Structure formats: structure tokens, C-alpha cells
Coordinates of N, CA and C in Angstrom, one line a residue:
X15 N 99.7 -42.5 15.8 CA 99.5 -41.2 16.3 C 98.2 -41.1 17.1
X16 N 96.9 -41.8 16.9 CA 95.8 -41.7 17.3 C 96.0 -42.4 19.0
X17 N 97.1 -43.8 18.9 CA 97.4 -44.3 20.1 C 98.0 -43.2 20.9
X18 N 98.8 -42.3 20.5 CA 99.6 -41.7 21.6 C 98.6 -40.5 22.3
X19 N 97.4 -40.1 21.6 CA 97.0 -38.9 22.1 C 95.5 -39.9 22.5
X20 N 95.0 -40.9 22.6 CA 94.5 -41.2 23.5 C 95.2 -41.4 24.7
X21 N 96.7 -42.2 25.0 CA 97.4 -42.3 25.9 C 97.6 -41.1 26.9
X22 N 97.9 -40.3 26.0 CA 97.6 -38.7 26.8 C 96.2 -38.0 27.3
X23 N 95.3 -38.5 26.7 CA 94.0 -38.5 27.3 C 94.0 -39.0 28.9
X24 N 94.4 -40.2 28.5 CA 93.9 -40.8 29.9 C 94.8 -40.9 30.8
X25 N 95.8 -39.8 30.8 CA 96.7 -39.9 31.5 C 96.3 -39.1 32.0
X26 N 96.1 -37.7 31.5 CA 94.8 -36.4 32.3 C 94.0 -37.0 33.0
X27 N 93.2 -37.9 32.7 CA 92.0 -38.4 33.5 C 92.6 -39.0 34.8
X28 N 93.4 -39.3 34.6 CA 93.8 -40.3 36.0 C 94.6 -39.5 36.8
X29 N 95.4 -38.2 36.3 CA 95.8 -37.1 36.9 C 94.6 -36.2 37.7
X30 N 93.5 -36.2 37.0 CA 92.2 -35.4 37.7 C 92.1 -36.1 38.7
X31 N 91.7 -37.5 38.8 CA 91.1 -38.2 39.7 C 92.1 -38.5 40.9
X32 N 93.1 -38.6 40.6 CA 94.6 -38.5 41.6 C 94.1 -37.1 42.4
X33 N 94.4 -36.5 41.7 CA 94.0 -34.9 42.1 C 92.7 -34.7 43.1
X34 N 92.2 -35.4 42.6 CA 90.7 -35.1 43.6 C 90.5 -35.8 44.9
X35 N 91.6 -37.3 44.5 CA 91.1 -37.8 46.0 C 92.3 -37.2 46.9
X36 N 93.3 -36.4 45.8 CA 94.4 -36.3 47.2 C 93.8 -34.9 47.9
X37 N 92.6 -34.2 47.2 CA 92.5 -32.8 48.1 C 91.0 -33.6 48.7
X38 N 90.3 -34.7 48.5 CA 89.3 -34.8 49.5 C 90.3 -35.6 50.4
X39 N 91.2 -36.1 50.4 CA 91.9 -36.8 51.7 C 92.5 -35.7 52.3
X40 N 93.4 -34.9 52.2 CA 93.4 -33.2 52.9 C 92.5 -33.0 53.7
X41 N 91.0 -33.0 53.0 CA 90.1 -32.2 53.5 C 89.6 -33.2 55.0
X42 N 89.5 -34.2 54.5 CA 89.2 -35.0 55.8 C 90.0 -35.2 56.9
X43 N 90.9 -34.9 56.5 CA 92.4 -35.0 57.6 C 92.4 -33.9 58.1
X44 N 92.0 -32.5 57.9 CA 92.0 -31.5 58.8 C 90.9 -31.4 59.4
X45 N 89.2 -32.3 58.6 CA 88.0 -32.2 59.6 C 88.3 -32.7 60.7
X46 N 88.7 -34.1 60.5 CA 88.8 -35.0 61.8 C 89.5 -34.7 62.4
X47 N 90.7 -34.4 62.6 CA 91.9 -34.0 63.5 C 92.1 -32.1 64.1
X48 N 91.3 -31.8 63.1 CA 91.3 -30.4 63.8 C 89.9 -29.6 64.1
X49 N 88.6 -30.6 63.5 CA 87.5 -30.1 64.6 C 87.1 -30.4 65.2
X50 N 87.7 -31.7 65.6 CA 87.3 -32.8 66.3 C 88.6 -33.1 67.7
X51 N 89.1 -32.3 67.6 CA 90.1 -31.9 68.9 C 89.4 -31.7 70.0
X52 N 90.3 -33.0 71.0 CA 89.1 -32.6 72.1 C 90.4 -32.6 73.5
X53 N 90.6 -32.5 74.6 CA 91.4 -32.9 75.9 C 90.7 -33.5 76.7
X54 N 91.2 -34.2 77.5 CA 90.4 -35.3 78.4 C 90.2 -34.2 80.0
X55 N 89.8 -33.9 80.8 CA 89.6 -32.9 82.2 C 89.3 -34.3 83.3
X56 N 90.3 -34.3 84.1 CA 89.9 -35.2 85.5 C 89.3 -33.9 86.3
X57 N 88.8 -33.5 86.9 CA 88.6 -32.0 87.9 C 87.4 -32.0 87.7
X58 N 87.1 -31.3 88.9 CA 85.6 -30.7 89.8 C 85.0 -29.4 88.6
X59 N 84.0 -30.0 88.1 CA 82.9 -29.3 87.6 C 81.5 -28.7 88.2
X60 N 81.1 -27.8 87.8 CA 79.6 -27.2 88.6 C 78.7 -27.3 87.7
X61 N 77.6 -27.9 87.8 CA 76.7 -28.3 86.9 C 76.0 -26.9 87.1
X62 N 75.6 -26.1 85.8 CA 75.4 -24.8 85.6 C 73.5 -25.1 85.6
X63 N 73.1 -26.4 84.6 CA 71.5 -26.3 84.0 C 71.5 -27.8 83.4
X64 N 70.3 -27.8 84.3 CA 70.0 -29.3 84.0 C 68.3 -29.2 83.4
X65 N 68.1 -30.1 82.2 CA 67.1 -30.1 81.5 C 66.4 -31.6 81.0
X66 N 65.3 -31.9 81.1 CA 64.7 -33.1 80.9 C 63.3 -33.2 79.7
X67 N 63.7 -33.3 78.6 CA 62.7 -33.4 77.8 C 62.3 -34.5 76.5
X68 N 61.3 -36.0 77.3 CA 61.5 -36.5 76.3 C 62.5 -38.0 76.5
X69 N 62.8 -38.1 77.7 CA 63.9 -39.0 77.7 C 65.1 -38.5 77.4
X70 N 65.2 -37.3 77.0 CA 66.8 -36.4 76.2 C 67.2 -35.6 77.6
X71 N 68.0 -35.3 77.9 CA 68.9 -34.7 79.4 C 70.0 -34.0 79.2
X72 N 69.9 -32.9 79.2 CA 70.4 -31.6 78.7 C 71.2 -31.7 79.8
X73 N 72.7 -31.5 79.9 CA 73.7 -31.0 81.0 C 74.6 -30.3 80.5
X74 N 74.2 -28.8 81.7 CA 75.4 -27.6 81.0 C 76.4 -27.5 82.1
X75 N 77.5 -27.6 82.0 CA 78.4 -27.9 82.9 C 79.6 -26.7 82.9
X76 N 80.2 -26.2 84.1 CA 81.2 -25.6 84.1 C 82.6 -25.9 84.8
X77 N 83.6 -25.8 83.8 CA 84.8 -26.5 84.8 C 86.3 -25.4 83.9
X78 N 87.2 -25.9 84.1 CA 88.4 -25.8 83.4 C 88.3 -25.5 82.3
X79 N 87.8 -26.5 81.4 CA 87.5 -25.9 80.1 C 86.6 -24.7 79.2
X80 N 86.0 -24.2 80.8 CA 84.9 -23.5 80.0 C 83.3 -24.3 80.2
X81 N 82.7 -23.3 79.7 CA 81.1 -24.1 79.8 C 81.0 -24.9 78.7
X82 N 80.2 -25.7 79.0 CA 80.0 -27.0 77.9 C 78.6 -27.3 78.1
X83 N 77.6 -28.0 76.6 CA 76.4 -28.5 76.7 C 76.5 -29.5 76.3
X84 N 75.8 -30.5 76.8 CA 76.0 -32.1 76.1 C 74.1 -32.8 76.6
X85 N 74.0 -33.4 75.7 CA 72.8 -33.7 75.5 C 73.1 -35.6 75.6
X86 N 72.3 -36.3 76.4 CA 72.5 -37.9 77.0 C 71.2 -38.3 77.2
X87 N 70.9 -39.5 76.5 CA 69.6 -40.1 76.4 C 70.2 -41.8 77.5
X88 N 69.1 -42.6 77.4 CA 69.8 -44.1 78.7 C 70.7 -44.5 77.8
X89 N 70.7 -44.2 76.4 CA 71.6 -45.1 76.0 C 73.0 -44.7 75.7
X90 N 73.1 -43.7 76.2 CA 74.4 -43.1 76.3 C 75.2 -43.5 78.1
X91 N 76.6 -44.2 78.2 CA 76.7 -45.6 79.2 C 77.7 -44.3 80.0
X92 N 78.1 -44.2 80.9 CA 79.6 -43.7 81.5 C 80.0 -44.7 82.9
X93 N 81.1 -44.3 83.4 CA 81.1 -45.0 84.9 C 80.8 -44.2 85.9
X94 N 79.9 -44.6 86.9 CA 79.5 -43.9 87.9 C 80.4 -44.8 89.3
X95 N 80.8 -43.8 89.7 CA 82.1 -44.3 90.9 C 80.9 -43.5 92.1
X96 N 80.4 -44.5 93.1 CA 79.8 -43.8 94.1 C 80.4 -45.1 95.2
X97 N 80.5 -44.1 96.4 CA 80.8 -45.2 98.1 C 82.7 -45.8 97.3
X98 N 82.9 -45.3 96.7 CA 84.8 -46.3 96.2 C 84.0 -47.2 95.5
X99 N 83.0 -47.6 94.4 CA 82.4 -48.7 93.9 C 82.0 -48.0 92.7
X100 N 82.5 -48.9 91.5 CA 82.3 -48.4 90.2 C 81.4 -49.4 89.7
X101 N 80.9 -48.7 88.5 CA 79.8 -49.3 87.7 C 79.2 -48.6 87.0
X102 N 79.0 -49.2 85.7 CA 78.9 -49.0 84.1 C 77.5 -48.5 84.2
X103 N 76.9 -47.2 84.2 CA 75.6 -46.7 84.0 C 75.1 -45.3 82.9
X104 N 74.4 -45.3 83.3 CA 73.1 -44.4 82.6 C 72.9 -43.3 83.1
X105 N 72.0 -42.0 82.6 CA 71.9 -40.5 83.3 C 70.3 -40.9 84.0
X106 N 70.1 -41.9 83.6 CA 68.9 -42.2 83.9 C 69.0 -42.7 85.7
X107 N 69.9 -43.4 85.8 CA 70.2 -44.0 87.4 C 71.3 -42.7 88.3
X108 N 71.3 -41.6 87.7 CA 72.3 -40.9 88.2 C 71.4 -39.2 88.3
X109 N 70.2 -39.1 87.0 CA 69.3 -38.0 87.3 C 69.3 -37.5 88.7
X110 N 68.1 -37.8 89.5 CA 67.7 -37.4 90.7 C 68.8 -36.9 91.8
X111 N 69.9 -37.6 91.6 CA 71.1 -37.3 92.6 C 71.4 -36.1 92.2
X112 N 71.8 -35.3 90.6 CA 72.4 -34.2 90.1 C 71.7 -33.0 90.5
X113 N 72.4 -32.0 91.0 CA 71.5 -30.6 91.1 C 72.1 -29.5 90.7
X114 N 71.8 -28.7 90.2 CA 72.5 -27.5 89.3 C 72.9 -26.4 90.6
X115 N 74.2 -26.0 90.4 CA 74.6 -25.1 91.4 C 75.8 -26.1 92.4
X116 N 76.0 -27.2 92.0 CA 76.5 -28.2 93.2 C 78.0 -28.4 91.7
X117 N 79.0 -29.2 92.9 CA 80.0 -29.4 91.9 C 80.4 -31.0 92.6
X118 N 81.0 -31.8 91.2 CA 81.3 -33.4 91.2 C 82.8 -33.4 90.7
X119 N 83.2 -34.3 90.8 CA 84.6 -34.8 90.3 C 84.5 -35.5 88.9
X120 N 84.7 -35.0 87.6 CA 84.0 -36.0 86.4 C 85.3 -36.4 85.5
X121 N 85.2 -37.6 84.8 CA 86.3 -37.2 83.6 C 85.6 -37.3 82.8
X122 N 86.2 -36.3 81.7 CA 85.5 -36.3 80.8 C 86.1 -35.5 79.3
X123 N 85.8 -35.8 78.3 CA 86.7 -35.3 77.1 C 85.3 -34.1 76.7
X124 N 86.3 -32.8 76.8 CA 85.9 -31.4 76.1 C 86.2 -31.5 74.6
X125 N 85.4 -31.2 73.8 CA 85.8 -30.4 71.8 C 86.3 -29.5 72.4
X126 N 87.5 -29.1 71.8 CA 88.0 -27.9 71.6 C 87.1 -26.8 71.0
X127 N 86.8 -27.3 70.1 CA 85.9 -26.1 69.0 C 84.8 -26.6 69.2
X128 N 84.1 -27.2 69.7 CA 82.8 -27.1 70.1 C 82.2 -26.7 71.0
X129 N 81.0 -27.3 71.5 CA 80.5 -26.4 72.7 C 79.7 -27.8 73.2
X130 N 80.7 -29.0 73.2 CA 80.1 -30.1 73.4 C 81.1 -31.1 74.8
X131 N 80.9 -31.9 75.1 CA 81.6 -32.8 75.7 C 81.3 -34.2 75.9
X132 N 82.1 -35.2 76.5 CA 81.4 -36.6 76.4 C 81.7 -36.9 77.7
X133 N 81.0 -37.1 78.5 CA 81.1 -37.8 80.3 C 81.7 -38.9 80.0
X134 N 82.7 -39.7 80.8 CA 82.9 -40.7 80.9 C 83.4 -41.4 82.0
X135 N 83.3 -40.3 83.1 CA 83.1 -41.1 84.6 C 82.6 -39.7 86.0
X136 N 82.0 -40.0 86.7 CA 81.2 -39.0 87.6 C 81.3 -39.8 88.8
X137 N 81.7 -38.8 89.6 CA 81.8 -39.5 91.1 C 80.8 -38.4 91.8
X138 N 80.2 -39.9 92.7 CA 78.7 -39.2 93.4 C 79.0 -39.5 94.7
X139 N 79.1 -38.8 95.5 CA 79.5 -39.5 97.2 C 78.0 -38.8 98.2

């Protein structure tokens, strides 16, 4: 008798713990895939506000998706396509060319639900 209602003890317990990872795996599966939705934009953007503080380089950008802010330090890489010639760079070798009010050809992945983006190529002619 005492065997069978520990057996049913720990069968609760292992039902809790079933239970808990199947609602934290839920929960992760809707963070990642639904706040973290993003679309990729090839198309001409207008650089709205450009900011420098720190080595940190604030760019607010406007295009298709809406306005976006994204914050890039040197160690953040994209491709910079200038003259038909690509190559793997930095905001640091691309700064001085950028001027707010002007518009570039970029790709680049928007958050849906954010208010963020990630550069991942800029063409400078």
C-alpha cells in the first residue's frame, strides 16, 4: 500500500515538471518567433538623424517599413558596395560619406515589433 501511493506521488511530480517545461517551451516559441519577426527591405531609404557619441552611431532611418533606430559600434560588420565593388566594413569607414536628409539603396532586416533594424548592405556611389 505505502509502494503504491508513493508511486502516485511521483508520478504528480513528474506530471508538474512535464507541465512546466511544456508551458516554458510555449513561452519561448512565441518570444522568438513572434517578437522577433523581422522582413528583409532591398529599397531606397532616407537617413532621417544621424548621431555620434562615444564610438556608438545612432542611425534613424526612413524607408518602407517605417522609421527605424539602430545603434552600430566598429564592431558591428555590413557590406559596403561602392564604384560596383563590395567589401566587408564598418560605420566607422562609411561615417563621413552619410548625411541626414539624403537617400541610399540598403538591405536590410526591419523587427516587426520593434523599432530596430540590422544593416546588412549599403550602397554608396
Amino acid at each position: 500500500m505505502i509502494g503504491n501511493i508513493k508511486s502516485r506521488a511521483i508520478s504528480k511530480s513528474k506530471i508538474r515538471v512535464i507541465s512546466a517545461l511544456l508551458l516554458l517551451s510555449i513561452f519561448l516559441f512565441v518570444y522568438f518567433f513572434n517578437y522577433n519577426a523581422s522582413t528583409t527591405y532591398y529599397e531606397t531609404i532616407e537617413i532621417r538623424e544621424l548621431n555620434e557619441d562615444n564610438n556608438q552611431y545612432v542611425v534613424v532611418l526612413e524607408g518602407g517599413f517605417g522609421v527605424k533606430k539602430s545603434n552600430f559600434t566598429e564592431y558591428n560588420t555590413f557590406n559596403i558596395i561602392e564604384n560596383e565593388e563590395s567589401r566587408v566594413g564598418n560605420i566607422n569607414e562609411i561615417w563621413n560619406e552619410l548625411s541626414e536628409n539624403e537617400s541610399y539603396f540598403v538591405l536590410l532586416k526591419a523587427y516587426n515589433n520593434r523599432n530596430k533594424f540590422e544593416l546588412e548592405s549599403i550602397y554608396i556611389d
